[in-house]
Each structure stands twice: as C-alpha cells, then as structure tokens.
Short mmCIF file of C-alpha atoms in Angstrom, two decimals:
data_model
loop_
_atom_site.label_atom_id
_atom_site.label_comp_id
_atom_site.label_asym_id
_atom_site.label_seq_id
_atom_site.Cartn_x
_atom_site.Cartn_y
_atom_site.Cartn_z
CA UNK K 178 -28.28 -3.55 11.76
CA UNK K 179 -25.94 -2.94 14.69
CA UNK K 180 -27.93 -1.62 17.66
CA UNK K 181 -26.80 1.10 20.06
CA UNK K 182 -26.04 -1.42 22.82
CA UNK K 183 -23.50 -3.16 20.59
CA UNK K 184 -21.85 0.15 19.74
CA UNK K 185 -21.70 1.01 23.44
CA UNK K 186 -20.08 -2.33 24.27
CA UNK K 187 -17.52 -1.84 21.51
CA UNK K 188 -16.62 1.62 22.82
CA UNK K 189 -16.25 0.25 26.35
CA UNK K 190 -14.07 -2.60 25.12
CA UNK K 191 -11.83 -0.65 22.76
CA UNK K 192 -11.43 2.93 23.95
CA UNK K 193 -12.37 2.53 27.61
CA UNK K 194 -15.64 4.47 27.58
CA UNK K 195 -17.25 4.34 31.05
CA UNK K 196 -20.38 2.18 31.03
CA UNK K 197 -22.47 4.88 32.68
CA UNK K 198 -21.90 7.31 29.79
CA UNK K 199 -23.99 6.72 26.69
CA UNK K 200 -22.15 6.72 23.36
CA UNK K 201 -23.93 9.83 22.07
CA UNK K 202 -22.78 11.78 25.16
CA UNK K 203 -19.25 10.40 25.35
CA UNK K 204 -17.59 12.63 22.75
CA UNK K 205 -18.51 15.83 24.61
CA UNK K 206 -17.50 14.46 28.02
CA UNK K 207 -15.08 11.56 28.44
CA UNK K 208 -14.03 11.75 24.79
CA UNK K 209 -12.65 15.28 25.13
CA UNK K 210 -9.69 13.93 27.07
CA UNK K 211 -9.36 10.67 25.16
CA UNK K 212 -6.57 10.87 22.52
CA UNK K 213 -8.67 8.64 20.25
CA UNK K 214 -11.46 11.19 19.81
CA UNK K 215 -10.07 14.50 21.11
CA UNK K 216 -9.01 15.60 17.62
CA UNK K 217 -12.13 14.29 15.87
CA UNK K 218 -15.40 16.10 15.26
CA UNK K 219 -17.37 13.11 16.51
CA UNK K 220 -17.01 9.74 18.20
CA UNK K 221 -14.78 7.38 16.20
CA UNK K 222 -17.05 4.47 17.11
CA UNK K 223 -20.38 6.21 16.49
CA UNK K 224 -19.34 7.25 12.96
CA UNK K 225 -18.76 3.68 11.80
CA UNK K 226 -21.24 2.26 9.30
CA UNK K 227 -23.21 -0.93 9.90
CA UNK K 228 -21.06 -2.67 7.27
CA UNK K 229 -17.89 -1.71 9.11
CA UNK K 230 -19.27 -2.84 12.45
CA UNK K 231 -20.53 -6.11 10.96
CA UNK K 232 -16.90 -6.87 10.18
CA UNK K 233 -15.63 -5.66 13.57
CA UNK K 234 -18.03 -8.05 15.31
CA UNK K 235 -17.37 -10.93 12.90
CA UNK K 236 -15.92 -14.12 14.33
CA UNK K 237 -12.19 -14.69 14.61
CA UNK K 238 -13.07 -18.37 14.37
CA UNK K 239 -14.19 -18.16 10.74
CA UNK K 240 -12.36 -17.55 7.47
CA UNK K 241 -13.68 -14.26 6.08
CA UNK K 242 -13.17 -12.14 2.97
CA UNK K 243 -13.91 -8.45 3.55
CA UNK K 244 -14.63 -7.11 0.07
CA UNK K 245 -13.75 -3.44 0.49
CA UNK K 246 -14.38 -0.93 -2.29
CA UNK K 247 -12.05 2.09 -2.72
CA UNK K 248 -12.46 4.80 -0.09
CA UNK K 249 -14.58 2.59 2.18
CA UNK K 250 -12.55 3.06 5.37
CA UNK K 251 -10.82 -0.29 4.97
CA UNK K 252 -7.71 0.64 6.95
CA UNK K 253 -9.81 2.11 9.76
CA UNK K 254 -11.87 -1.08 9.85
CA UNK K 255 -8.80 -3.31 9.94
CA UNK K 256 -7.27 -1.21 12.73
CA UNK K 257 -10.45 -1.28 14.80
CA UNK K 258 -10.98 -5.01 14.21
CA UNK K 259 -7.42 -5.80 15.29
CA UNK K 260 -7.70 -3.55 18.36
CA UNK K 261 -11.03 -5.16 19.32
CA UNK K 262 -9.57 -8.68 19.08
CA UNK K 263 -6.37 -7.73 20.91
CA UNK K 264 -8.23 -6.05 23.78
CA UNK K 265 -10.35 -9.15 24.40
CA UNK K 266 -7.61 -11.70 23.63
CA UNK K 267 -7.34 -14.23 26.44
CA UNK K 268 -5.28 -17.06 24.97
CA UNK K 269 -2.10 -17.90 26.83
CA UNK K 270 -0.38 -19.12 23.67
CA UNK K 271 -0.50 -17.38 20.32
CA UNK K 272 -1.56 -13.98 19.10
CA UNK K 273 -3.03 -11.91 16.28
CA UNK K 274 -1.01 -11.18 13.13
CA UNK K 275 -2.00 -8.27 10.87
CA UNK K 276 -0.07 -8.46 7.61
CA UNK K 277 0.23 -6.14 4.64
CA UNK K 278 2.67 -5.48 1.79
CA UNK K 279 4.53 -2.25 2.55
CA UNK K 280 6.16 -0.79 5.63
CA UNK K 281 4.17 2.43 5.25
CA UNK K 282 0.86 0.53 5.21
CA UNK K 283 1.95 -1.51 8.24
CA UNK K 284 2.83 1.70 10.10
CA UNK K 285 -0.60 3.20 9.37
CA UNK K 286 -2.41 0.08 10.59
CA UNK K 287 -0.21 -0.13 13.70
CA UNK K 288 -1.01 3.52 14.44
CA UNK K 289 -4.76 2.84 14.18
CA UNK K 290 -4.49 -0.23 16.41
CA UNK K 291 -2.59 1.62 19.14
CA UNK K 292 -5.12 4.47 18.95
CA UNK K 293 -8.15 2.22 19.29
CA UNK K 294 -6.57 -0.15 21.81
CA UNK K 295 -5.24 2.71 23.92
CA UNK K 296 -1.70 1.31 24.05
CA UNK K 297 1.66 2.91 23.32
CA UNK K 298 3.08 0.00 21.36
CA UNK K 299 1.90 -3.40 20.24
CA UNK K 300 3.65 -6.14 22.17
CA UNK K 301 3.99 -9.92 22.34
CA UNK K 302 2.21 -12.13 21.38
CA UNK K 303 0.77 -9.98 18.57
CA UNK K 304 2.37 -8.78 15.33
CA UNK K 305 1.71 -6.05 12.77
CA UNK K 306 4.00 -5.74 9.77
CA UNK K 307 4.71 -6.80 6.21
CA UNK K 308 4.25 -10.34 4.97
CA UNK K 309 7.95 -10.41 4.12
CA UNK K 310 9.08 -9.41 7.61
CA UNK K 311 6.67 -11.94 9.15
CA UNK K 312 7.91 -14.79 6.96
CA UNK K 313 11.52 -13.82 7.59
CA UNK K 314 11.18 -13.33 11.34
CA UNK K 315 8.96 -16.26 12.32
CA UNK K 316 9.83 -18.92 9.75
CA UNK K 317 12.78 -18.41 7.43
CA UNK K 318 15.53 -17.02 9.63
CA UNK K 319 14.93 -19.20 12.72
CA UNK K 320 14.15 -22.45 10.89
CA UNK K 321 15.48 -22.30 7.31
CA UNK K 322 18.45 -24.48 8.29
CA UNK K 323 15.99 -27.39 8.48
CA UNK K 324 15.69 -27.07 4.70
CA UNK K 325 18.99 -25.52 3.61
CA UNK K 326 21.32 -27.31 6.08
CA UNK K 327 23.10 -23.99 6.64
CA UNK K 328 25.26 -24.38 9.76
CA UNK K 329 25.22 -20.70 10.64
CA UNK K 330 27.82 -18.46 12.20
CA UNK K 331 28.35 -18.48 15.98
CA UNK K 332 24.94 -20.04 16.49
CA UNK K 333 23.13 -17.61 14.19
CA UNK K 334 21.44 -19.41 11.29
CA UNK K 335 19.80 -16.29 9.82
CA UNK K 336 20.04 -16.08 6.05
CA UNK K 337 21.79 -13.20 4.30
CA UNK K 338 19.47 -11.64 1.76
CA UNK K 339 20.89 -11.11 -1.73
CA UNK K 340 19.19 -8.60 -4.01
CA UNK K 341 18.50 -9.86 -7.52
CA UNK K 342 20.63 -7.06 -9.01
CA UNK K 343 23.59 -7.64 -6.68
CA UNK K 344 27.06 -8.10 -8.16
CA UNK K 345 28.85 -8.90 -4.89
CA UNK K 346 32.25 -10.56 -5.42
CA UNK K 347 31.34 -13.28 -2.92
CA UNK K 348 28.52 -14.44 -5.21
CA UNK K 349 30.96 -15.44 -7.95
CA UNK K 350 31.49 -18.70 -6.05
CA UNK K 351 27.96 -19.65 -7.13
CA UNK K 352 28.43 -19.16 -10.86
CA UNK K 353 26.38 -21.55 -12.96
CA UNK K 354 28.12 -23.94 -15.33
CA UNK K 355 25.93 -22.72 -18.17
CA UNK K 356 25.99 -19.06 -19.21
CA UNK K 357 23.10 -17.07 -20.69
CA UNK K 358 23.33 -17.30 -24.48
CA UNK K 359 22.02 -14.55 -26.73
CA UNK K 360 22.67 -12.96 -30.12
CA UNK K 361 24.60 -9.69 -30.20
CA UNK K 362 24.64 -7.29 -33.14
CA UNK K 363 28.07 -6.65 -34.64
CA UNK K 364 29.32 -3.43 -36.22
CA UNK K 365 28.68 -4.90 -39.65
CA UNK K 366 25.03 -5.47 -38.76
CA UNK K 367 25.23 -9.24 -38.51
CA UNK K 368 24.46 -11.29 -35.41
CA UNK K 369 26.97 -13.28 -33.41
CA UNK K 370 26.44 -15.69 -30.53
CA UNK K 371 27.41 -14.18 -27.17
CA UNK K 372 27.14 -15.24 -23.54
CA UNK K 373 26.80 -13.62 -20.12
CA UNK K 374 27.50 -15.41 -16.82
CA UNK K 375 24.63 -16.56 -14.61
CA UNK K 376 24.77 -16.95 -10.84
CA UNK K 377 22.60 -18.68 -8.27
CA UNK K 378 20.71 -15.47 -7.44
CA UNK K 379 19.82 -15.12 -11.15
CA UNK K 380 17.56 -18.18 -11.07
CA UNK K 381 14.43 -18.96 -9.09
CA UNK K 382 12.19 -21.98 -8.73
CA UNK K 383 8.48 -21.70 -9.50
CA UNK K 384 6.61 -24.26 -7.38
CA UNK K 385 3.33 -23.56 -9.17
CA UNK K 386 4.57 -24.68 -12.59
CA UNK K 387 7.48 -26.83 -11.30
CA UNK K 388 10.00 -25.02 -13.50
CA UNK K 389 13.07 -22.86 -13.08
CA UNK K 390 13.08 -19.27 -14.26
CA UNK K 391 16.17 -17.43 -15.47
CA UNK K 392 16.74 -13.70 -15.11
CA UNK K 393 17.47 -12.18 -18.50
CA UNK K 394 20.78 -10.33 -18.01
CA UNK K 395 20.07 -7.97 -20.89
CA UNK K 396 16.68 -6.93 -19.45
CA UNK K 397 16.45 -3.50 -17.83
CA UNK K 398 13.36 -4.49 -15.82
CA UNK K 399 14.64 -7.77 -14.33
CA UNK K 400 12.48 -9.99 -16.52
CA UNK K 401 12.60 -13.76 -16.09
CA UNK K 402 12.25 -16.51 -18.70
CA UNK K 403 10.93 -20.05 -18.04
CA UNK K 404 13.67 -22.66 -18.41
CA UNK K 405 11.90 -24.53 -21.22
CA UNK K 406 11.52 -21.30 -23.23
CA UNK K 407 15.19 -20.52 -22.73
CA UNK K 408 16.21 -24.06 -23.62
CA UNK K 409 14.34 -23.86 -26.94
CA UNK K 410 15.44 -20.29 -27.72
CA UNK K 411 17.35 -19.76 -30.97
CA UNK K 412 20.56 -18.67 -29.23
CA UNK K 413 20.71 -21.50 -26.69
CA UNK K 414 19.71 -24.04 -29.34
CA UNK K 415 22.73 -22.98 -31.40
CA UNK K 416 24.96 -23.06 -28.30
CA UNK K 417 23.99 -26.66 -27.45
CA UNK K 418 23.93 -27.94 -31.02
CA UNK K 419 27.16 -29.92 -30.46
CA UNK K 420 26.41 -30.81 -26.84
CA UNK K 421 24.07 -33.79 -26.85
CA UNK K 422 24.49 -34.20 -23.11
CA UNK K 423 23.03 -30.71 -22.44
CA UNK K 424 19.36 -31.63 -22.01
CA UNK K 425 16.64 -29.68 -20.23
CA UNK K 426 16.69 -32.24 -17.41
CA UNK K 427 20.46 -31.76 -17.04
CA UNK K 428 20.01 -27.98 -16.97
CA UNK K 429 17.37 -28.21 -14.25
CA UNK K 430 19.53 -30.60 -12.23
CA UNK K 431 22.45 -28.16 -12.31
CA UNK K 432 20.19 -25.25 -11.39
CA UNK K 433 18.97 -27.13 -8.33
CA UNK K 434 22.49 -28.12 -7.27
CA UNK K 435 23.80 -24.55 -7.51
CA UNK K 436 20.78 -23.05 -5.73
CA UNK K 437 21.19 -25.60 -2.92
CA UNK K 438 24.87 -24.64 -2.58
CA UNK K 439 23.86 -20.98 -2.48
CA UNK K 440 21.27 -21.55 0.26
CA UNK K 441 23.51 -23.94 2.19
CA UNK K 442 26.12 -21.18 2.36
CA UNK K 443 23.56 -18.95 4.08
CA UNK K 444 22.44 -16.83 1.12
CA UNK K 445 18.93 -16.36 -0.23
CA UNK K 446 16.94 -14.04 -2.48
CA UNK K 447 13.49 -12.81 -1.46
CA UNK K 448 11.96 -15.43 -3.77
CA UNK K 449 14.13 -18.10 -2.11
CA UNK K 450 12.75 -17.07 1.28
CA UNK K 451 9.17 -17.69 0.16
CA UNK K 452 10.16 -21.05 -1.32
CA UNK K 453 11.91 -22.04 1.91
CA UNK K 454 8.84 -21.08 3.98
CA UNK K 455 6.69 -23.11 1.59
CA UNK K 456 8.96 -26.13 2.07
CA UNK K 457 9.03 -25.72 5.85
CA UNK K 458 5.24 -25.74 6.02
CA UNK K 459 4.72 -28.66 3.65
CA UNK K 460 7.77 -30.82 4.35
CA UNK K 461 8.74 -30.40 8.02
CA UNK K 462 6.62 -32.50 10.37
CA UNK K 463 4.19 -30.43 12.48
CA UNK K 464 5.86 -27.14 11.51
CA UNK K 465 2.59 -25.74 10.13
CA UNK K 466 0.78 -26.69 13.34
CA UNK K 467 3.38 -24.86 15.42
CA UNK K 468 3.07 -21.68 13.34
CA UNK K 469 -0.74 -21.93 13.41
CA UNK K 470 -0.72 -22.23 17.21
CA UNK K 471 1.58 -19.19 17.40
CA UNK K 472 -0.78 -17.16 15.16
CA UNK K 473 -4.29 -18.66 15.32
CA UNK K 474 -5.83 -15.50 13.84
CA UNK K 475 -4.35 -13.70 10.82
CA UNK K 476 -5.65 -10.60 9.00
CA UNK K 477 -4.16 -9.95 5.55
CA UNK K 478 -4.64 -6.45 4.16
CA UNK K 479 -4.56 -5.83 0.37
CA UNK K 480 -5.18 -9.54 -0.23
CA UNK K 481 -5.51 -8.96 -3.98
CA UNK K 482 -1.71 -8.71 -4.12
CA UNK K 483 -1.06 -12.23 -2.81
CA UNK K 484 1.01 -14.41 -5.13
CA UNK K 485 0.36 -18.10 -5.75
CA UNK K 486 3.05 -19.26 -3.34
CA UNK K 487 1.84 -16.86 -0.63
CA UNK K 488 -1.67 -18.26 -1.08
CA UNK K 489 -0.27 -21.77 -0.61
CA UNK K 490 1.51 -20.68 2.57
CA UNK K 491 -1.74 -19.36 4.05
CA UNK K 492 -3.66 -22.37 2.76
CA UNK K 493 -1.35 -24.64 4.75
CA UNK K 494 -1.76 -22.51 7.87
CA UNK K 495 -5.54 -22.57 7.45
CA UNK K 496 -5.41 -26.37 7.21
CA UNK K 497 -3.24 -26.43 10.34
CA UNK K 498 -5.74 -24.43 12.40
CA UNK K 499 -5.28 -20.71 11.72
CA UNK K 500 -8.33 -18.61 10.88
CA UNK K 501 -7.66 -16.07 8.16
CA UNK K 502 -9.36 -12.83 7.18
CA UNK K 503 -8.63 -11.48 3.70
CA UNK K 504 -9.27 -7.75 3.26
CA UNK K 505 -9.09 -5.96 -0.07
CA UNK K 506 -10.51 -5.15 -3.48
CA UNK K 507 -9.85 -7.73 -6.18
CA UNK K 508 -10.25 -5.03 -8.83
CA UNK K 509 -7.13 -3.23 -7.57
CA UNK K 510 -4.43 -5.84 -8.19
CA UNK K 511 -1.41 -4.26 -9.89
CA UNK K 512 1.38 -6.83 -9.56
CA UNK K 513 0.99 -8.97 -12.68
CA UNK K 514 4.74 -8.56 -13.26
CA UNK K 515 5.23 -10.47 -10.00
CA UNK K 516 2.85 -13.19 -11.21
CA UNK K 517 0.10 -11.91 -8.93
CA UNK K 518 -3.36 -12.48 -10.40
CA UNK K 519 -6.50 -11.45 -8.44
CA UNK K 520 -8.58 -14.20 -10.09
CA UNK K 521 -6.41 -16.75 -8.26
CA UNK K 522 -7.20 -14.99 -4.98
CA UNK K 523 -10.90 -15.16 -5.87
CA UNK K 524 -10.60 -18.89 -6.62
CA UNK K 525 -8.80 -19.41 -3.31
CA UNK K 526 -11.59 -17.61 -1.44
CA UNK K 527 -14.27 -19.71 -3.12
CA UNK K 528 -12.48 -23.07 -2.79
CA UNK K 529 -11.78 -22.51 0.90
CA UNK K 530 -15.35 -21.42 1.67
CA UNK K 531 -14.55 -17.96 3.00
CA UNK K 532 -17.56 -15.99 4.25
CA UNK K 533 -17.80 -12.74 2.25
CA UNK K 534 -18.65 -9.44 3.95
CA UNK K 535 -18.65 -6.08 2.21
CA UNK K 536 -17.76 -2.41 2.53
CA UNK K 537 -19.68 -0.78 -0.31
CA UNK K 538 -19.76 2.93 0.54
CA UNK K 539 -17.04 5.02 -1.09
CA UNK K 540 -16.42 8.05 1.14
CA UNK K 541 -13.59 9.31 -1.07
CA UNK K 542 -15.34 9.68 -4.44
CA UNK K 543 -18.53 11.38 -5.56
CA UNK K 544 -21.30 9.42 -7.22
CA UNK K 545 -20.49 10.37 -10.86
CA UNK K 546 -16.92 9.10 -10.45
CA UNK K 547 -18.14 5.86 -8.90
CA UNK K 548 -20.65 5.41 -11.73
CA UNK K 549 -17.95 6.08 -14.35
CA UNK K 550 -15.71 3.44 -12.76
CA UNK K 551 -18.65 1.04 -12.83
CA UNK K 552 -18.86 1.46 -16.60
CA UNK K 553 -15.18 0.54 -16.96
CA UNK K 554 -15.06 -2.43 -14.60
CA UNK K 555 -17.71 -4.53 -12.87
CA UNK K 556 -17.58 -3.47 -9.23
CA UNK K 557 -20.96 -4.36 -7.79
CA UNK K 558 -23.27 -2.00 -5.90
CA UNK K 559 -20.96 0.77 -4.65
CA UNK K 560 -22.35 4.02 -3.29
CA UNK K 561 -20.52 7.33 -3.79
CA UNK K 562 -20.91 10.66 -2.03
CA UNK K 563 -23.24 13.38 -3.30
CA UNK K 564 -21.34 15.81 -5.56
CA UNK K 565 -20.97 19.49 -4.70
CA UNK K 566 -22.50 21.91 -7.21
CA UNK K 567 -19.33 24.02 -6.99
CA UNK K 568 -17.22 21.18 -8.39
CA UNK K 569 -19.25 20.29 -11.46
CA UNK K 570 -18.12 18.36 -13.48
CA UNK K 571 -17.08 15.85 -10.85
CA UNK K 572 -14.78 13.91 -13.17
CA UNK K 573 -12.28 15.30 -15.69
CA UNK K 574 -9.96 13.26 -17.91
CA UNK K 575 -6.49 14.57 -18.79
CA UNK K 576 -4.47 12.77 -21.45
CA UNK K 577 -0.72 13.04 -21.95
CA UNK K 578 2.11 11.65 -24.04
CA UNK K 579 4.09 8.86 -22.41
CA UNK K 580 7.22 10.97 -21.89
CA UNK K 581 5.40 14.11 -20.72
CA UNK K 582 3.70 12.91 -17.56
CA UNK K 583 5.09 15.84 -15.50
CA UNK K 584 2.98 18.26 -17.57
CA UNK K 585 -0.09 16.80 -15.87
CA UNK K 586 0.87 18.63 -12.66
CA UNK K 587 0.90 22.06 -14.34
CA UNK K 588 -2.31 21.34 -16.23
CA UNK K 589 -4.03 20.22 -13.03
CA UNK K 590 -2.93 23.34 -11.12
CA UNK K 591 -4.07 25.55 -14.02
CA UNK K 592 -7.45 23.79 -14.05
CA UNK K 593 -7.87 24.30 -10.30
CA UNK K 594 -7.14 28.01 -10.59
CA UNK K 595 -9.69 28.34 -13.40
CA UNK K 596 -12.27 26.72 -11.12
CA UNK K 597 -11.15 28.93 -8.21
CA UNK K 598 -10.12 25.89 -6.18
CA UNK K 599 -7.10 26.35 -3.90
CA UNK K 600 -4.31 24.02 -5.18
CA UNK K 601 -2.91 23.62 -1.66
CA UNK K 602 -6.18 21.95 -0.66
CA UNK K 603 -5.92 19.40 -3.46
CA UNK K 604 -3.74 16.39 -4.11
CA UNK K 605 -2.51 14.19 -6.93
CA UNK K 606 -2.57 10.49 -6.16
CA UNK K 607 -0.82 7.84 -8.23
CA UNK K 608 -0.85 4.05 -8.11
CA UNK K 609 2.75 3.04 -7.68
CA UNK K 610 5.83 4.82 -6.38
CA UNK K 611 7.48 4.81 -9.82
CA UNK K 612 4.64 6.97 -11.17
CA UNK K 613 4.89 9.30 -8.18
CA UNK K 614 8.59 9.75 -8.91
CA UNK K 615 7.82 10.70 -12.52
CA UNK K 616 5.24 13.25 -11.38
CA UNK K 617 7.53 14.77 -8.77
CA UNK K 618 10.38 16.60 -10.54
CA UNK K 619 12.68 16.56 -7.52
CA UNK K 620 12.74 12.81 -7.06
CA UNK K 621 13.78 9.80 -9.11
CA UNK K 622 14.72 6.18 -8.83
CA UNK K 623 18.28 4.95 -8.57
CA UNK K 624 19.80 5.34 -12.05
CA UNK K 625 20.89 2.24 -13.92
CA UNK K 626 24.36 3.69 -14.59
CA UNK K 627 26.61 3.41 -11.55
CA UNK K 628 28.42 6.62 -12.47
CA UNK K 629 25.21 8.57 -11.87
CA UNK K 630 24.55 7.29 -8.34
CA UNK K 631 26.65 9.94 -6.57
CA UNK K 632 25.51 13.04 -8.53
CA UNK K 633 21.90 11.86 -8.36
CA UNK K 634 22.17 11.46 -4.58
CA UNK K 635 23.64 14.95 -4.22
CA UNK K 636 20.92 16.47 -6.42
CA UNK K 637 18.11 14.77 -4.48
CA UNK K 638 19.62 15.62 -1.08
CA UNK K 639 19.91 19.27 -2.09
CA UNK K 640 16.25 19.25 -3.16
CA UNK K 641 15.24 18.98 0.51
CA UNK K 642 11.88 17.24 0.08
CA UNK K 643 11.37 14.30 2.42
CA UNK K 644 10.73 11.93 -0.48
CA UNK K 645 13.75 13.22 -2.40
CA UNK K 646 16.03 12.83 0.61
CA UNK K 647 14.79 9.27 1.03
CA UNK K 648 15.77 8.52 -2.57
CA UNK K 649 19.10 10.28 -2.02
CA UNK K 650 19.93 7.95 0.88
CA UNK K 651 19.20 4.94 -1.33
CA UNK K 652 21.46 6.29 -4.09
CA UNK K 653 24.38 7.14 -1.83
CA UNK K 654 23.92 3.88 0.09
CA UNK K 655 24.17 1.91 -3.14
CA UNK K 656 27.21 3.97 -4.17
CA UNK K 657 29.09 3.49 -0.88
CA UNK K 658 28.21 -0.21 -0.57
CA UNK K 659 29.25 -0.96 -4.14
CA UNK K 660 32.57 0.92 -3.91
CA UNK K 661 33.68 0.13 -0.36
CA UNK K 662 31.81 -3.02 0.73
CA UNK K 663 31.73 -5.01 -2.51
CA UNK K 664 32.70 -8.26 -0.77
CA UNK K 665 29.74 -8.15 1.64
CA UNK K 666 26.02 -8.83 1.42
CA UNK K 667 23.91 -5.70 1.69
CA UNK K 668 20.35 -4.98 2.80
CA UNK K 669 18.57 -3.07 0.04
CA UNK K 670 15.71 -2.24 2.41
CA UNK K 671 18.09 -0.46 4.79
CA UNK K 672 19.84 1.77 2.24
CA UNK K 673 22.14 -1.10 1.20
CA UNK K 674 23.60 -1.43 4.69
CA UNK K 675 26.46 -4.00 4.59
CA UNK K 676 26.39 -6.95 6.96
CA UNK K 677 29.48 -5.71 8.84
CA UNK K 678 27.53 -2.65 10.03
CA UNK K 679 25.39 -3.84 12.92
CA UNK K 680 23.14 -0.78 13.20
CA UNK K 681 20.95 0.40 10.33
CA UNK K 682 20.50 3.73 12.12
CA UNK K 683 24.26 4.32 12.30
CA UNK K 684 24.53 3.48 8.61
CA UNK K 685 21.80 5.96 7.73
CA UNK K 686 23.45 8.68 9.83
CA UNK K 687 26.76 8.00 8.07
CA UNK K 688 25.11 8.36 4.67
CA UNK K 689 23.47 11.63 5.73
CA UNK K 690 26.84 12.95 6.92
CA UNK K 691 28.43 12.00 3.58
CA UNK K 692 25.72 13.86 1.67
CA UNK K 693 26.00 16.90 3.93
CA UNK K 694 29.75 16.88 3.26
CA UNK K 695 29.13 16.68 -0.48
CA UNK K 696 26.92 19.78 -0.34
CA UNK K 697 29.64 21.64 1.57
CA UNK K 698 32.09 20.88 -1.25
CA UNK K 699 31.95 23.63 -3.85
CA UNK K 700 33.05 21.20 -6.55
CA UNK K 701 30.80 18.25 -5.76
CA UNK K 702 27.69 20.34 -5.17
CA UNK K 703 28.05 22.30 -8.41
CA UNK K 704 25.91 20.13 -10.67
CA UNK K 705 25.69 22.87 -13.29
CA UNK K 706 29.13 21.83 -14.53
CA UNK K 707 29.46 19.59 -17.55
CA UNK K 708 29.82 15.90 -16.77
CA UNK K 709 33.41 15.89 -18.07
CA UNK K 710 34.46 18.67 -15.68
CA UNK K 711 32.42 17.48 -12.67
CA UNK K 712 33.48 13.83 -12.90
CA UNK K 713 37.18 14.72 -12.65
#
C-alpha cells in the first residue's frame, strides 16, 4: 500500500506541487493553474492505483517486467515512471531511453512525459522513440562502418535504407548469381521451370537459426523461405541437377559475399540494421559497455512484440550494465509473421531473473467482457469495471464473411440506434492498421499494381479524412519516387522521399501540391470515367 506521504512526495517531484499543500487540496488550488491537472476532474497523481504507484516507485537499478493487462493505464504509468526518473536524474553521463514500436505510440508517451515532468520538450541525455529509430541513431548509422567497412560519403557513414520491395536501378549491381527457381503453368496446363532474379535486399540472415532466408518473389505478402527449404525444393532441385558444384554451402557463401558487398556500398534493409547492431554489440570490443553507459536505464513498451534478435540486443546491454524494464501483455503479441513469439519474451524474462510487477485492473472493459476473455485465454486475476444496467448485455458478438468486413460498421451503428446509444459517442477499435483500412471505406493501402498508385492517391486525397490523406501521400510519394527518382534510394517512412531531397517536410509539401493540382484538373479528378478513358 502506497501511503499519502509517498503520493505527496511524488506530486512534489513530478508536477511541482508545493510542499505546504496537501495532495487532496492541490487540485482545487495549485492544480487549477497547472496544465497537468487543469483539464482533469481530479488530481492525476491521486487517481493512480497502488499497483501503478508500486511501479512508479520501483527501482531503476533492477530489471523489471510490468505485466499490464488491457486497459490498465499502462501508457500513463510508463509516462509517469519516465517523468519521475527524469526529474530526479542526477547522472552526468547517460540518460533514460523509453522505447516502443510505432511513432504514434512514441508520441503519446512523449506527450505524457512532458506533461508529468512539466517540460516543453525532452532533451539530452534522454530519448523517447521507436526501437528502430534508437538502433539507427545511436548504433547503426554512427558505427556500422566498423562492421560493414563502408567508407561513407564526405565523412558521413550513415547507411541508406532499402525497402524490401524496392526495385531501384542502383540495386541491380547487387544481383545474386543464382536466381529464384519456380514452376510456372503454361497455356497447355503443363509446368515449366522458370526463374526470377534475386538481389541482395531479397535475402536476410537469421542469427537465431544461423541460416539465410530468401524472399519469395511470387509472394504477395513478402514471405521468406529458409535457404535449406529452398535448396531442397522441387524447382531448385531440378535447376541444380546438372550442377554438382551448386551445394547449400556454396549458396550460403555467395549469399554472404553479396550481402557484404551490399552493406559495404552503404546500403541496408531494416533487417540488416538489426543484424549490424547485433554484431556491433557482440563483436566490437567494449561497444556494449559504451552503449550501456549512454543509456543505463531503458524502458521498453509493448515488450511482447520483441523479436529474438531484439531480445539478444537487450540481453547484451543488460550484461554490459543497463537496467531494463519490460512493459506489456504477453497475451497481445500479434507479429508471428515477423517471427515474434511472446513465449520467447517470457523465457527471456525468467532466464534473466526479472522482477514481475502487475497492473491487473482493466478500466476499459466491464466485468462480463473481462470474464469472457478469461474463458478464451488464461490471463490471471484481472478485474473489470461494473457494468451499467443500460448497456446489458455488455458483450455482443458480430460475425461476418471474410470479404464483407465493412458491413460490420453498418450493423454496429444499427445496433447502437436500437439500444438508443448515440453512435458519435462510440468507437470501433481494430488490432492492426490493415484491418482499420478495411473497415474505413475511404482509406486503403498502397495498391500492388503501379498503375493504380496515382488514381488511388487522388481518390484518397479527395476523401479529406486525415487517415485517407496520409495514405494518399504514401501513394503519390511512391508514384513520384518510382517514376522520377528510380536511380535513388528512398525512405518509405517519409513518403518515399528520395535521398537527393534533404528535407522530408519539403517533400511532403511537394506531394500535397501535386495532389491539389490533380484535384484542380477536371480530367485527373474525374474518377467516374472508365479506366481506358481516364488512363489516356
């Protein structure tokens, strides 16, 4: 149990509450003018549960796993914990790193930290952002040349990121000697051996299994195949039937040589970046100790989404002196397609003797929903909110055909109206942006066919929704980069901004101007025309 004195000390430390004002009186006096609490019904510190405060006061000199159930105020707890540590941080060297998986999640946490810490912007020596941006900024870009031997350009040894679906002309220099063999159906219905070229960015090395993986060119979802499976496949077996020299060892040797050439030229995929960071930490003398001294305390949000190689990176930093807090719910892992398995995170926590703390109160769901979830998956002792009599039943299941997911929206709105619940006060949540896009009729992902990039961008831009316009910028960015900057590397996370454009903001403004111009064109903006007429 956290006593009132501890809560008072926390409020004094974090939000600047005067010592002479008791916590229960602060919200109506000092708190009225404090941006942290002025828009809240009650004190943001006083409302925290004992479980949340147990974590806030936990040691930054221990490795801890905060097991947070859904709706438990996890983000609020992470933000307050980070703010508390930052406000009392007195080390001359090194800072706090708070890492998560998406830019939007990082922005939310950063906003909470600045609120609680009473600062406009987080500054050196601390960091809040995605794991990718942290690895890129503090390890890969400054130090990758120690592994890749890339000489850089004008003193800049930063790597140029290549997207796995890129078809940049410059990448043809890194074509593999061996193509991807497969069987293609002929017009007569028979099968014939065919081949598609492979490039250095089409292969990746898996340190966990010590194998190479090959992107399947014919796959629409960027699937990869282990090298031994490919080697023994029917198509490749037929291809190498008269090539006794083409062994699996030879194939792996050539893969390594071509990937090294690719990296040495200053190129890397996102998977390459993680592999390079792994090598830096395990192969470069005292590198791990230097990173650990720079970030002696690391909080990782949504830890259930950590991959094997990311776990090894943090394992090395823990061994080198960093203390690590994992925060998340191991029942919510969704990235199996990225070889992310929550049971490996659980094993890591147990093997490295993490202290487990819990957040077990679900503020977001009523008790019947929590109990129903408990029947589906073992989740421990989680407490839900008391249901309102006006909203009985608390849980309703809608089913739908795979290709009719959008009908769920209309059915949900109809149900709300039957129950006399205002639709504008309700929301539909979905796990994964791809599902959100399917539910939202005005938004979609970038089409696979290049010819559809421009009309899709125009359609989404005309829609006017913030999410649709975001997708429109991605579509038009891909279209412009592919047609006018095909010889350059592009940044897929900045609307495919080419390397020759120094400002991502200027690139985005250019794309917006292009789309505005398209809408002003009577021909381009008329998407009611047939494709044959419009495409002329």
